[in-house]
mmCIF file of C-alpha atoms and ligand atoms in Angstrom:
data_model
loop_
_atom_site.group_PDB
_atom_site.id
_atom_site.type_symbol
_atom_site.label_atom_id
_atom_site.label_comp_id
_atom_site.label_asym_id
_atom_site.label_seq_id
_atom_site.Cartn_x
_atom_site.Cartn_y
_atom_site.Cartn_z
ATOM 1 C CA UNK A 23 -0.342 -0.112 0.556
ATOM 2 C CA UNK A 24 1.080 3.981 -0.606
ATOM 3 C CA UNK A 25 1.991 6.056 2.608
ATOM 4 C CA UNK A 26 1.510 9.235 3.070
ATOM 5 C CA UNK A 27 3.755 11.910 5.053
ATOM 6 C CA UNK A 28 1.716 13.874 7.188
ATOM 7 C CA UNK A 29 3.248 17.201 7.799
ATOM 8 C CA UNK A 30 2.975 19.880 11.037
ATOM 9 C CA UNK A 31 3.382 23.850 10.567
ATOM 10 C CA UNK A 32 3.328 26.248 13.186
ATOM 11 C CA UNK A 33 6.032 28.688 12.530
ATOM 12 C CA UNK A 34 3.655 32.039 13.240
ATOM 13 C CA UNK A 35 0.083 32.195 12.821
ATOM 14 C CA UNK A 36 -0.807 28.789 11.152
ATOM 15 C CA UNK A 37 -1.983 25.890 12.405
ATOM 16 C CA UNK A 38 -1.868 23.099 10.073
ATOM 17 C CA UNK A 39 -2.356 19.793 9.315
ATOM 18 C CA UNK A 40 -1.396 18.304 5.125
ATOM 19 C CA UNK A 41 0.654 15.234 3.526
ATOM 20 C CA UNK A 42 1.800 13.925 0.417
ATOM 21 C CA UNK A 43 1.940 10.681 -0.823
ATOM 22 C CA UNK A 44 5.132 8.906 -0.807
ATOM 23 C CA UNK A 45 4.968 9.189 -4.722
ATOM 24 C CA UNK A 46 4.372 12.659 -4.586
ATOM 25 C CA UNK A 47 0.535 12.877 -4.489
ATOM 26 C CA UNK A 48 0.104 16.473 -2.138
ATOM 27 C CA UNK A 49 -3.347 16.536 -0.393
ATOM 28 C CA UNK A 50 -4.722 19.790 1.006
ATOM 29 C CA UNK A 51 -4.305 21.450 4.324
ATOM 30 C CA UNK A 52 -6.962 21.495 7.602
ATOM 31 C CA UNK A 53 -5.715 24.777 8.406
ATOM 32 C CA UNK A 54 -6.160 27.608 10.889
ATOM 33 C CA UNK A 55 -4.868 31.026 11.472
ATOM 34 C CA UNK A 56 -4.903 32.778 14.435
ATOM 35 C CA UNK A 57 -6.303 36.341 13.645
ATOM 36 C CA UNK A 58 -5.483 38.854 16.595
ATOM 37 C CA UNK A 59 -7.769 41.302 18.487
ATOM 38 C CA UNK A 60 -6.182 44.455 18.080
ATOM 39 C CA UNK A 61 -2.574 44.754 17.194
ATOM 40 C CA UNK A 62 -0.162 42.497 15.843
ATOM 41 C CA UNK A 63 0.825 38.672 17.015
ATOM 42 C CA UNK A 64 1.920 38.093 20.048
ATOM 43 C CA UNK A 65 3.675 33.918 20.276
ATOM 44 C CA UNK A 66 1.704 32.805 23.906
ATOM 45 C CA UNK A 67 -1.716 34.272 21.795
ATOM 46 C CA UNK A 68 -1.029 32.702 19.076
ATOM 47 C CA UNK A 69 0.998 29.044 20.406
ATOM 48 C CA UNK A 70 -2.512 28.969 22.854
ATOM 49 C CA UNK A 71 -5.125 29.481 19.148
ATOM 50 C CA UNK A 72 -2.735 26.409 17.819
ATOM 51 C CA UNK A 73 -3.455 24.378 20.998
ATOM 52 C CA UNK A 74 -7.113 25.380 21.208
ATOM 53 C CA UNK A 75 -7.650 24.043 17.806
ATOM 54 C CA UNK A 76 -5.413 21.016 17.832
ATOM 55 C CA UNK A 77 -8.558 18.736 18.190
ATOM 56 C CA UNK A 78 -10.483 19.433 15.780
ATOM 57 C CA UNK A 79 -7.813 20.356 13.053
ATOM 58 C CA UNK A 80 -6.768 16.345 13.458
ATOM 59 C CA UNK A 81 -10.747 15.567 13.567
ATOM 60 C CA UNK A 82 -10.647 16.926 10.164
ATOM 61 C CA UNK A 83 -8.238 15.920 9.178
ATOM 62 C CA UNK A 84 -8.594 12.023 10.047
ATOM 63 C CA UNK A 85 -12.324 12.693 8.190
ATOM 64 C CA UNK A 86 -10.853 13.073 5.130
ATOM 65 C CA UNK A 87 -11.773 10.544 2.404
ATOM 66 C CA UNK A 88 -8.679 10.365 1.102
ATOM 67 C CA UNK A 89 -6.831 9.850 4.736
ATOM 68 C CA UNK A 90 -6.145 6.186 6.515
ATOM 69 C CA UNK A 91 -4.005 6.491 10.086
ATOM 70 C CA UNK A 92 -2.706 2.904 9.076
ATOM 71 C CA UNK A 93 -1.453 4.302 5.936
ATOM 72 C CA UNK A 94 1.477 6.693 7.562
ATOM 73 C CA UNK A 95 4.478 5.857 6.991
ATOM 74 C CA UNK A 96 6.770 9.230 8.702
ATOM 75 C CA UNK A 97 6.078 12.637 10.833
ATOM 76 C CA UNK A 98 7.020 15.769 9.397
ATOM 77 C CA UNK A 99 7.488 19.197 11.154
ATOM 78 C CA UNK A 100 8.348 22.809 11.074
ATOM 79 C CA UNK A 101 11.068 22.656 13.563
ATOM 80 C CA UNK A 102 12.400 27.028 12.463
ATOM 81 C CA UNK A 103 12.828 29.287 11.664
ATOM 82 C CA UNK A 104 9.769 31.099 13.911
ATOM 83 C CA UNK A 105 8.198 31.977 16.916
ATOM 84 C CA UNK A 106 9.390 30.100 19.863
ATOM 85 C CA UNK A 107 5.711 28.894 21.428
ATOM 86 C CA UNK A 108 4.010 28.656 18.485
ATOM 87 C CA UNK A 109 6.838 25.958 17.394
ATOM 88 C CA UNK A 110 6.992 23.322 20.731
ATOM 89 C CA UNK A 111 3.231 23.377 20.613
ATOM 90 C CA UNK A 112 3.465 21.737 17.295
ATOM 91 C CA UNK A 113 6.946 19.812 17.443
ATOM 92 C CA UNK A 114 4.883 19.003 20.208
ATOM 93 C CA UNK A 115 1.908 17.145 18.797
ATOM 94 C CA UNK A 116 4.225 15.639 16.272
ATOM 95 C CA UNK A 117 6.339 13.527 18.853
ATOM 96 C CA UNK A 118 3.387 12.523 20.387
ATOM 97 C CA UNK A 119 2.430 11.113 17.003
ATOM 98 C CA UNK A 120 5.231 9.485 15.167
ATOM 99 C CA UNK A 121 5.649 7.359 19.269
ATOM 100 C CA UNK A 122 1.872 6.693 18.729
ATOM 101 C CA UNK A 123 2.253 5.642 15.523
ATOM 102 C CA UNK A 124 5.352 4.193 15.795
ATOM 103 C CA UNK A 125 6.431 5.543 12.320
ATOM 104 C CA UNK A 126 10.134 8.282 12.068
ATOM 105 C CA UNK A 127 9.708 11.734 13.143
ATOM 106 C CA UNK A 128 11.218 14.050 10.589
ATOM 107 C CA UNK A 129 12.367 18.519 12.554
ATOM 108 C CA UNK A 130 12.006 20.439 8.951
ATOM 109 C CA UNK A 131 13.727 23.421 8.300
ATOM 110 C CA UNK A 132 10.286 25.880 6.955
ATOM 111 C CA UNK A 133 11.599 28.084 4.098
ATOM 112 C CA UNK A 134 12.378 24.543 2.238
ATOM 113 C CA UNK A 135 9.271 23.583 2.632
ATOM 114 C CA UNK A 136 7.907 26.922 0.663
ATOM 115 C CA UNK A 137 11.088 25.322 -1.932
ATOM 116 C CA UNK A 138 9.950 22.761 -2.400
ATOM 117 C CA UNK A 139 6.644 22.385 -2.361
ATOM 118 C CA UNK A 140 6.555 25.000 -5.052
ATOM 119 C CA UNK A 141 8.698 22.781 -7.339
ATOM 120 C CA UNK A 142 6.708 19.549 -6.773
ATOM 121 C CA UNK A 143 3.599 21.707 -8.408
ATOM 122 C CA UNK A 144 5.754 23.055 -10.690
ATOM 123 C CA UNK A 145 7.817 20.704 -12.188
ATOM 124 C CA UNK A 146 10.564 23.260 -11.694
ATOM 125 C CA UNK A 147 13.419 22.226 -11.113
ATOM 126 C CA UNK A 148 16.839 24.147 -9.942
ATOM 127 C CA UNK A 149 14.812 27.594 -9.360
ATOM 128 C CA UNK A 150 16.076 31.060 -8.262
ATOM 129 C CA UNK A 151 13.287 31.246 -5.778
ATOM 130 C CA UNK A 152 11.963 34.988 -4.494
ATOM 131 C CA UNK A 153 10.652 33.745 -0.888
ATOM 132 C CA UNK A 154 8.131 36.811 0.103
ATOM 133 C CA UNK A 155 6.366 35.560 3.395
ATOM 134 C CA UNK A 156 4.518 37.376 6.836
ATOM 135 C CA UNK A 157 8.508 37.510 8.649
ATOM 136 C CA UNK A 158 10.837 36.474 5.580
ATOM 137 C CA UNK A 159 11.767 38.017 2.505
ATOM 138 C CA UNK A 160 14.608 36.541 0.737
ATOM 139 C CA UNK A 161 16.090 35.544 -2.064
ATOM 140 C CA UNK A 162 17.546 32.009 -2.231
ATOM 141 C CA UNK A 163 19.386 29.566 -5.112
ATOM 142 C CA UNK A 164 20.875 26.046 -4.278
ATOM 143 C CA UNK A 165 25.111 25.850 -4.764
ATOM 144 C CA UNK A 166 26.479 23.048 -2.681
ATOM 145 C CA UNK A 167 24.851 20.759 -0.914
ATOM 146 C CA UNK A 168 22.473 23.647 1.114
ATOM 147 C CA UNK A 169 19.608 26.146 -0.370
ATOM 148 C CA UNK A 170 22.328 29.285 -0.359
ATOM 149 C CA UNK A 171 20.657 33.440 0.675
ATOM 150 C CA UNK A 172 21.605 35.384 -2.261
ATOM 151 C CA UNK A 173 19.703 38.687 -0.931
ATOM 152 C CA UNK A 174 17.023 38.946 2.357
ATOM 153 C CA UNK A 175 15.923 41.245 3.618
ATOM 154 C CA UNK A 176 18.252 43.627 6.237
ATOM 155 C CA UNK A 177 15.157 44.172 8.474
ATOM 156 C CA UNK A 178 10.837 43.347 8.513
ATOM 157 C CA UNK A 179 10.017 41.159 6.235
ATOM 158 C CA UNK A 180 7.653 42.475 2.504
ATOM 159 C CA UNK A 181 3.667 40.828 4.682
ATOM 160 C CA UNK A 182 4.656 42.228 7.815
ATOM 161 C CA UNK A 183 5.599 45.835 6.205
ATOM 162 C CA UNK A 184 2.533 45.369 4.278
ATOM 163 C CA UNK A 185 0.169 44.676 7.688
ATOM 164 C CA UNK A 186 1.585 47.063 9.876
ATOM 165 C CA UNK A 187 0.354 49.371 6.969
ATOM 166 C CA UNK A 188 -2.796 47.992 6.833
ATOM 167 C CA UNK A 189 -2.990 48.176 10.628
ATOM 168 C CA UNK A 190 -2.344 51.541 11.106
ATOM 169 C CA UNK A 191 -5.428 52.159 8.404
ATOM 170 C CA UNK A 192 -7.835 50.074 10.012
ATOM 171 C CA UNK A 193 -7.519 47.074 8.478
ATOM 172 C CA UNK A 194 -7.097 43.922 9.722
ATOM 173 C CA UNK A 195 -4.550 41.055 9.297
ATOM 174 C CA UNK A 196 -3.955 39.803 7.316
ATOM 175 C CA UNK A 197 -3.602 42.984 5.265
ATOM 176 C CA UNK A 198 -1.792 41.895 1.986
ATOM 177 C CA UNK A 199 -4.848 41.109 0.318
ATOM 178 C CA UNK A 200 -7.324 43.868 1.226
ATOM 179 C CA UNK A 201 -3.524 46.321 0.317
ATOM 180 C CA UNK A 202 -3.607 45.136 -3.120
ATOM 181 C CA UNK A 203 -7.754 44.478 -3.200
ATOM 182 C CA UNK A 204 -7.604 48.551 -3.114
ATOM 183 C CA UNK A 205 -4.486 49.170 -5.262
ATOM 184 C CA UNK A 206 -6.189 47.081 -8.229
ATOM 185 C CA UNK A 207 -9.209 49.326 -7.544
ATOM 186 C CA UNK A 208 -6.366 52.670 -8.102
ATOM 187 C CA UNK A 209 -5.599 51.016 -11.906
ATOM 188 C CA UNK A 210 -8.999 49.780 -12.257
ATOM 189 C CA UNK A 211 -9.810 52.752 -14.431
ATOM 190 C CA UNK A 212 -5.767 53.197 -15.907
ATOM 191 C CA UNK A 213 -2.673 53.136 -15.982
ATOM 192 C CA UNK A 214 -0.671 55.676 -13.556
ATOM 193 C CA UNK A 215 1.925 57.785 -12.664
ATOM 194 C CA UNK A 216 4.239 57.354 -9.032
ATOM 195 C CA UNK A 217 5.329 60.624 -9.345
ATOM 196 C CA UNK A 218 3.027 62.172 -7.296
ATOM 197 C CA UNK A 219 3.530 59.212 -4.506
ATOM 198 C CA UNK A 220 7.146 58.308 -4.799
ATOM 199 C CA UNK A 221 8.594 55.888 -1.685
ATOM 200 C CA UNK A 222 11.807 54.961 -1.141
ATOM 201 C CA UNK A 223 13.183 52.261 -2.096
ATOM 202 C CA UNK A 224 15.355 50.226 -0.205
ATOM 203 C CA UNK A 225 17.858 48.161 -2.090
ATOM 204 C CA UNK A 226 21.283 47.591 -0.183
ATOM 205 C CA UNK A 227 23.616 46.287 -3.450
ATOM 206 C CA UNK A 228 21.648 42.290 -2.428
ATOM 207 C CA UNK A 229 19.640 43.114 0.013
ATOM 208 C CA UNK A 230 16.146 44.878 0.712
ATOM 209 C CA UNK A 231 14.680 46.976 3.307
ATOM 210 C CA UNK A 232 10.912 47.478 4.449
ATOM 211 C CA UNK A 233 10.608 49.301 7.134
ATOM 212 C CA UNK A 234 11.984 53.179 5.943
ATOM 213 C CA UNK A 235 9.524 52.567 3.388
ATOM 214 C CA UNK A 236 7.028 51.660 5.682
ATOM 215 C CA UNK A 237 7.093 55.354 7.956
ATOM 216 C CA UNK A 238 6.900 56.932 4.799
ATOM 217 C CA UNK A 239 3.820 55.293 3.364
ATOM 218 C CA UNK A 240 2.308 56.146 6.732
ATOM 219 C CA UNK A 241 3.497 60.099 6.260
ATOM 220 C CA UNK A 242 2.000 59.511 2.540
ATOM 221 C CA UNK A 243 -2.118 59.282 4.016
ATOM 222 C CA UNK A 244 -1.161 61.635 6.713
ATOM 223 C CA UNK A 245 0.030 64.602 3.217
ATOM 224 C CA UNK A 246 -3.847 63.350 2.203
ATOM 225 C CA UNK A 247 -3.022 60.822 -0.369
ATOM 226 C CA UNK A 248 -5.197 58.220 -0.619
ATOM 227 C CA UNK A 249 -5.347 54.515 0.687
ATOM 228 C CA UNK A 250 -6.101 53.616 -2.491
ATOM 229 C CA UNK A 251 -2.877 55.641 -4.606
ATOM 230 C CA UNK A 252 -0.675 54.807 -1.526
ATOM 231 C CA UNK A 253 -1.293 50.509 -1.775
ATOM 232 C CA UNK A 254 -0.884 50.980 -5.513
ATOM 233 C CA UNK A 255 2.650 53.150 -4.875
ATOM 234 C CA UNK A 256 3.824 50.482 -2.058
ATOM 235 C CA UNK A 257 3.211 47.692 -3.918
ATOM 236 C CA UNK A 258 5.280 49.389 -6.677
ATOM 237 C CA UNK A 259 8.193 50.168 -5.476
ATOM 238 C CA UNK A 260 8.064 47.545 -2.564
ATOM 239 C CA UNK A 261 7.499 44.418 -5.191
ATOM 240 C CA UNK A 262 10.607 46.797 -7.729
ATOM 241 C CA UNK A 263 13.190 46.202 -5.207
ATOM 242 C CA UNK A 264 12.323 42.137 -4.962
ATOM 243 C CA UNK A 265 12.274 41.597 -7.985
ATOM 244 C CA UNK A 266 15.350 43.654 -8.459
ATOM 245 C CA UNK A 267 17.095 41.319 -6.654
ATOM 246 C CA UNK A 268 15.762 38.077 -7.780
ATOM 247 C CA UNK A 269 17.031 39.342 -11.073
ATOM 248 C CA UNK A 270 20.573 40.423 -10.252
ATOM 249 C CA UNK A 271 20.684 36.730 -8.673
ATOM 250 C CA UNK A 272 19.319 34.833 -12.303
ATOM 251 C CA UNK A 273 21.696 36.889 -13.853
ATOM 252 C CA UNK A 274 24.855 35.733 -10.697
ATOM 253 C CA UNK A 275 23.949 32.237 -10.853
ATOM 254 C CA UNK A 276 22.795 31.910 -15.230
ATOM 255 C CA UNK A 277 20.013 30.426 -13.711
ATOM 256 C CA UNK A 278 16.947 30.400 -15.479
ATOM 257 C CA UNK A 279 13.784 29.678 -13.825
ATOM 258 C CA UNK A 280 12.347 32.126 -11.076
ATOM 259 C CA UNK A 281 9.809 30.163 -8.206
ATOM 260 C CA UNK A 282 7.863 32.672 -5.979
ATOM 261 C CA UNK A 283 6.770 31.241 -2.659
ATOM 262 C CA UNK A 284 5.707 32.376 0.105
ATOM 263 C CA UNK A 285 2.405 34.205 1.294
ATOM 264 C CA UNK A 286 3.294 37.497 -0.824
ATOM 265 C CA UNK A 287 2.751 35.486 -3.159
ATOM 266 C CA UNK A 288 0.253 35.068 -3.836
ATOM 267 C CA UNK A 289 -0.293 38.737 -5.328
ATOM 268 C CA UNK A 290 -1.610 39.028 -8.628
ATOM 269 C CA UNK A 291 0.939 42.042 -9.324
ATOM 270 C CA UNK A 292 4.469 40.347 -7.511
ATOM 271 C CA UNK A 293 3.179 37.501 -10.615
ATOM 272 C CA UNK A 294 3.538 39.888 -13.318
ATOM 273 C CA UNK A 295 5.856 41.963 -12.604
ATOM 274 C CA UNK A 296 8.374 39.010 -11.661
ATOM 275 C CA UNK A 297 6.961 37.389 -15.410
ATOM 276 C CA UNK A 298 7.575 40.613 -16.931
ATOM 277 C CA UNK A 299 11.855 40.092 -15.617
ATOM 278 C CA UNK A 300 11.894 37.048 -16.217
ATOM 279 C CA UNK A 301 10.484 36.744 -20.051
ATOM 280 C CA UNK A 302 12.783 39.877 -21.233
ATOM 281 C CA UNK A 303 15.891 38.040 -20.383
ATOM 282 C CA UNK A 304 14.757 34.452 -20.920
ATOM 283 C CA UNK A 305 13.974 32.874 -18.109
ATOM 284 C CA UNK A 306 10.555 30.781 -16.797
ATOM 285 C CA UNK A 307 8.208 32.072 -14.473
ATOM 286 C CA UNK A 308 5.917 30.313 -11.730
ATOM 287 C CA UNK A 309 4.134 29.904 -8.377
ATOM 288 C CA UNK A 310 2.431 27.140 -6.812
ATOM 289 C CA UNK A 311 -1.059 27.753 -5.966
ATOM 290 C CA UNK A 312 -2.385 30.377 -3.067
ATOM 291 C CA UNK A 313 -3.046 27.429 -0.966
ATOM 292 C CA UNK A 314 0.456 25.918 -1.144
ATOM 293 C CA UNK A 315 2.084 29.887 -1.386
ATOM 294 C CA UNK A 316 0.765 31.180 2.428
ATOM 295 C CA UNK A 317 2.410 28.385 5.356
ATOM 296 C CA UNK A 318 0.948 25.049 5.651
ATOM 297 C CA UNK A 319 1.115 21.423 6.550
ATOM 298 C CA UNK A 320 1.542 20.325 3.345
ATOM 299 C CA UNK A 321 4.612 22.086 2.322
ATOM 300 C CA UNK A 322 6.564 21.323 5.386
ATOM 301 C CA UNK A 323 4.911 16.978 4.384
ATOM 302 C CA UNK A 324 6.215 17.350 0.849
ATOM 303 C CA UNK A 325 10.216 18.623 2.314
ATOM 304 C CA UNK A 326 9.792 15.076 5.029
ATOM 305 C CA UNK A 327 8.860 12.941 1.502
ATOM 306 C CA UNK A 328 12.165 14.391 0.061
ATOM 307 C CA UNK A 329 13.862 13.509 3.311
ATOM 308 C CA UNK A 330 12.913 10.436 4.366
ATOM 309 C CA UNK A 331 13.619 9.160 1.088
ATOM 310 C CA UNK A 332 18.044 10.692 1.260
ATOM 311 C CA UNK A 333 17.502 8.354 4.250
ATOM 312 C CA UNK A 334 17.050 11.730 6.588
ATOM 313 C CA UNK A 335 15.018 11.556 9.868
ATOM 314 C CA UNK A 336 15.628 13.334 13.571
ATOM 315 C CA UNK A 337 15.779 11.266 17.163
ATOM 316 C CA UNK A 338 13.666 12.409 19.685
ATOM 317 C CA UNK A 339 16.226 14.001 21.777
ATOM 318 C CA UNK A 340 17.435 16.596 18.397
ATOM 319 C CA UNK A 341 13.666 17.301 18.062
ATOM 320 C CA UNK A 342 14.070 20.930 19.903
ATOM 321 C CA UNK A 343 12.549 23.522 18.047
ATOM 322 C CA UNK A 344 15.625 25.910 16.630
ATOM 323 C CA UNK A 345 13.105 29.931 16.472
ATOM 324 C CA UNK A 346 16.724 30.689 14.560
ATOM 325 C CA UNK A 347 17.402 28.066 12.190
ATOM 326 C CA UNK A 348 18.718 29.690 9.405
ATOM 327 C CA UNK A 349 18.269 28.862 5.866
ATOM 328 C CA UNK A 350 21.577 27.928 4.661
ATOM 329 C CA UNK A 351 21.315 26.181 7.861
ATOM 330 C CA UNK A 352 20.153 22.674 6.410
ATOM 331 C CA UNK A 353 22.221 20.452 3.897
ATOM 332 C CA UNK A 354 20.493 19.648 0.774
ATOM 333 C CA UNK A 355 20.912 16.219 0.195
ATOM 334 C CA UNK A 356 17.590 14.691 -2.051
ATOM 335 C CA UNK A 357 17.443 15.388 -5.744
HETATM 336 P P1 AMP B 412 3.126 33.676 5.086
HETATM 337 O O1 AMP B 412 3.605 34.295 6.061
HETATM 338 O O2 AMP B 412 4.046 32.349 4.317
HETATM 339 O O3 AMP B 412 1.760 32.992 5.728
HETATM 340 O O4 AMP B 412 2.058 34.479 4.639
HETATM 341 C C1 AMP B 412 1.604 35.769 5.051
HETATM 342 C C2 AMP B 412 1.774 37.366 4.829
HETATM 343 O O5 AMP B 412 1.666 37.196 3.536
HETATM 344 C C3 AMP B 412 1.169 37.547 5.329
HETATM 345 O O6 AMP B 412 1.947 39.322 6.066
HETATM 346 C C4 AMP B 412 -0.182 38.172 4.490
HETATM 347 O O7 AMP B 412 -0.266 39.913 4.481
HETATM 348 C C5 AMP B 412 0.295 38.729 3.209
HETATM 349 N N1 AMP B 412 0.046 37.690 2.016
HETATM 350 C C6 AMP B 412 -1.121 36.832 1.553
HETATM 351 N N2 AMP B 412 -1.776 37.303 0.159
HETATM 352 C C7 AMP B 412 -1.976 38.483 -0.021
HETATM 353 C C8 AMP B 412 -1.472 38.993 -1.345
HETATM 354 N N3 AMP B 412 -2.779 38.589 -1.970
HETATM 355 N N4 AMP B 412 -0.971 40.374 -1.561
HETATM 356 C C9 AMP B 412 0.316 40.757 -0.422
HETATM 357 N N5 AMP B 412 -0.004 39.612 0.552
HETATM 358 C C10 AMP B 412 -0.449 38.589 0.662
HETATM 359 MG MG1 MG B 413 6.004 30.627 5.118
#
């Protein structure tokens, strides 16, 4: 019988269980998103949310038509990077399931899971990844047995920046989709000039920065610019900085596939800008379905599957969470 790997995601706002068959067929995740009543995400409150929804999510997993506990061959979980209290909930559930089902435990690197689920879904082989999520913004490529970080944000993640701007303007978390909707409203009647609402453009070598643009965008609202106009300008400037770094990464590595990942990769304008850049240089541009861009358990299962195939699993003693795990800390020995 074909086996199934379960993946557990709990790095931040989302608690999620997903699965993948041993031959690589992805099954949709069962997820619950923590939405703070006010302010940003408090790690302890998010962790309490994760604990509270565990049994409901597990019931939903058990009841899925395609699922049977007998077919589970391994439990993968996000070992890092992320918020300590949140990671701990996912790791505890993973250890419990692995011990009670007597199947291997696999601690995975969350950032790399975004790459592997994208490779599974799009068929691209050796991409440069533009990883744009709430807490992370990195441009990554594989070289010499590691996924190397070629450039990254020097301060906050691009999704965090969009969420904070949105929150300042009374929009609930997650703010990114609403910023996109408002920006689309602004350009619905044709292209406008950016001249009247310029914002700082934060590219430093191969790195990016988003806190300055956030402060300026908030200031533009105080100056009397419309929310729709500033949302549009914010997207144009911040996405352009990511696409610029991604383009340089393609040029330096000689690779010719760009893969988008992370929640901000749901954004149609970012996809469009990335596609234009890739077409202009004869490269291809890819992204997974939206359900696999945002944090999800299925991507954790997919990386677990590749690691299991390569003979990697995690002993209980080595299964402590690692909130500061870096993309380039993990040896990549699978294809
Ligand atoms: P992740 O941390 O990968 O789960 O992604 C969550 C982040 O993605 C949040 O900061 C969201 O605001 C952001 N996000 C989700 N959808 C969109 C969108 N359509 N446009 C921009 N940002 C988005
Ligand atoms: Mg993520």
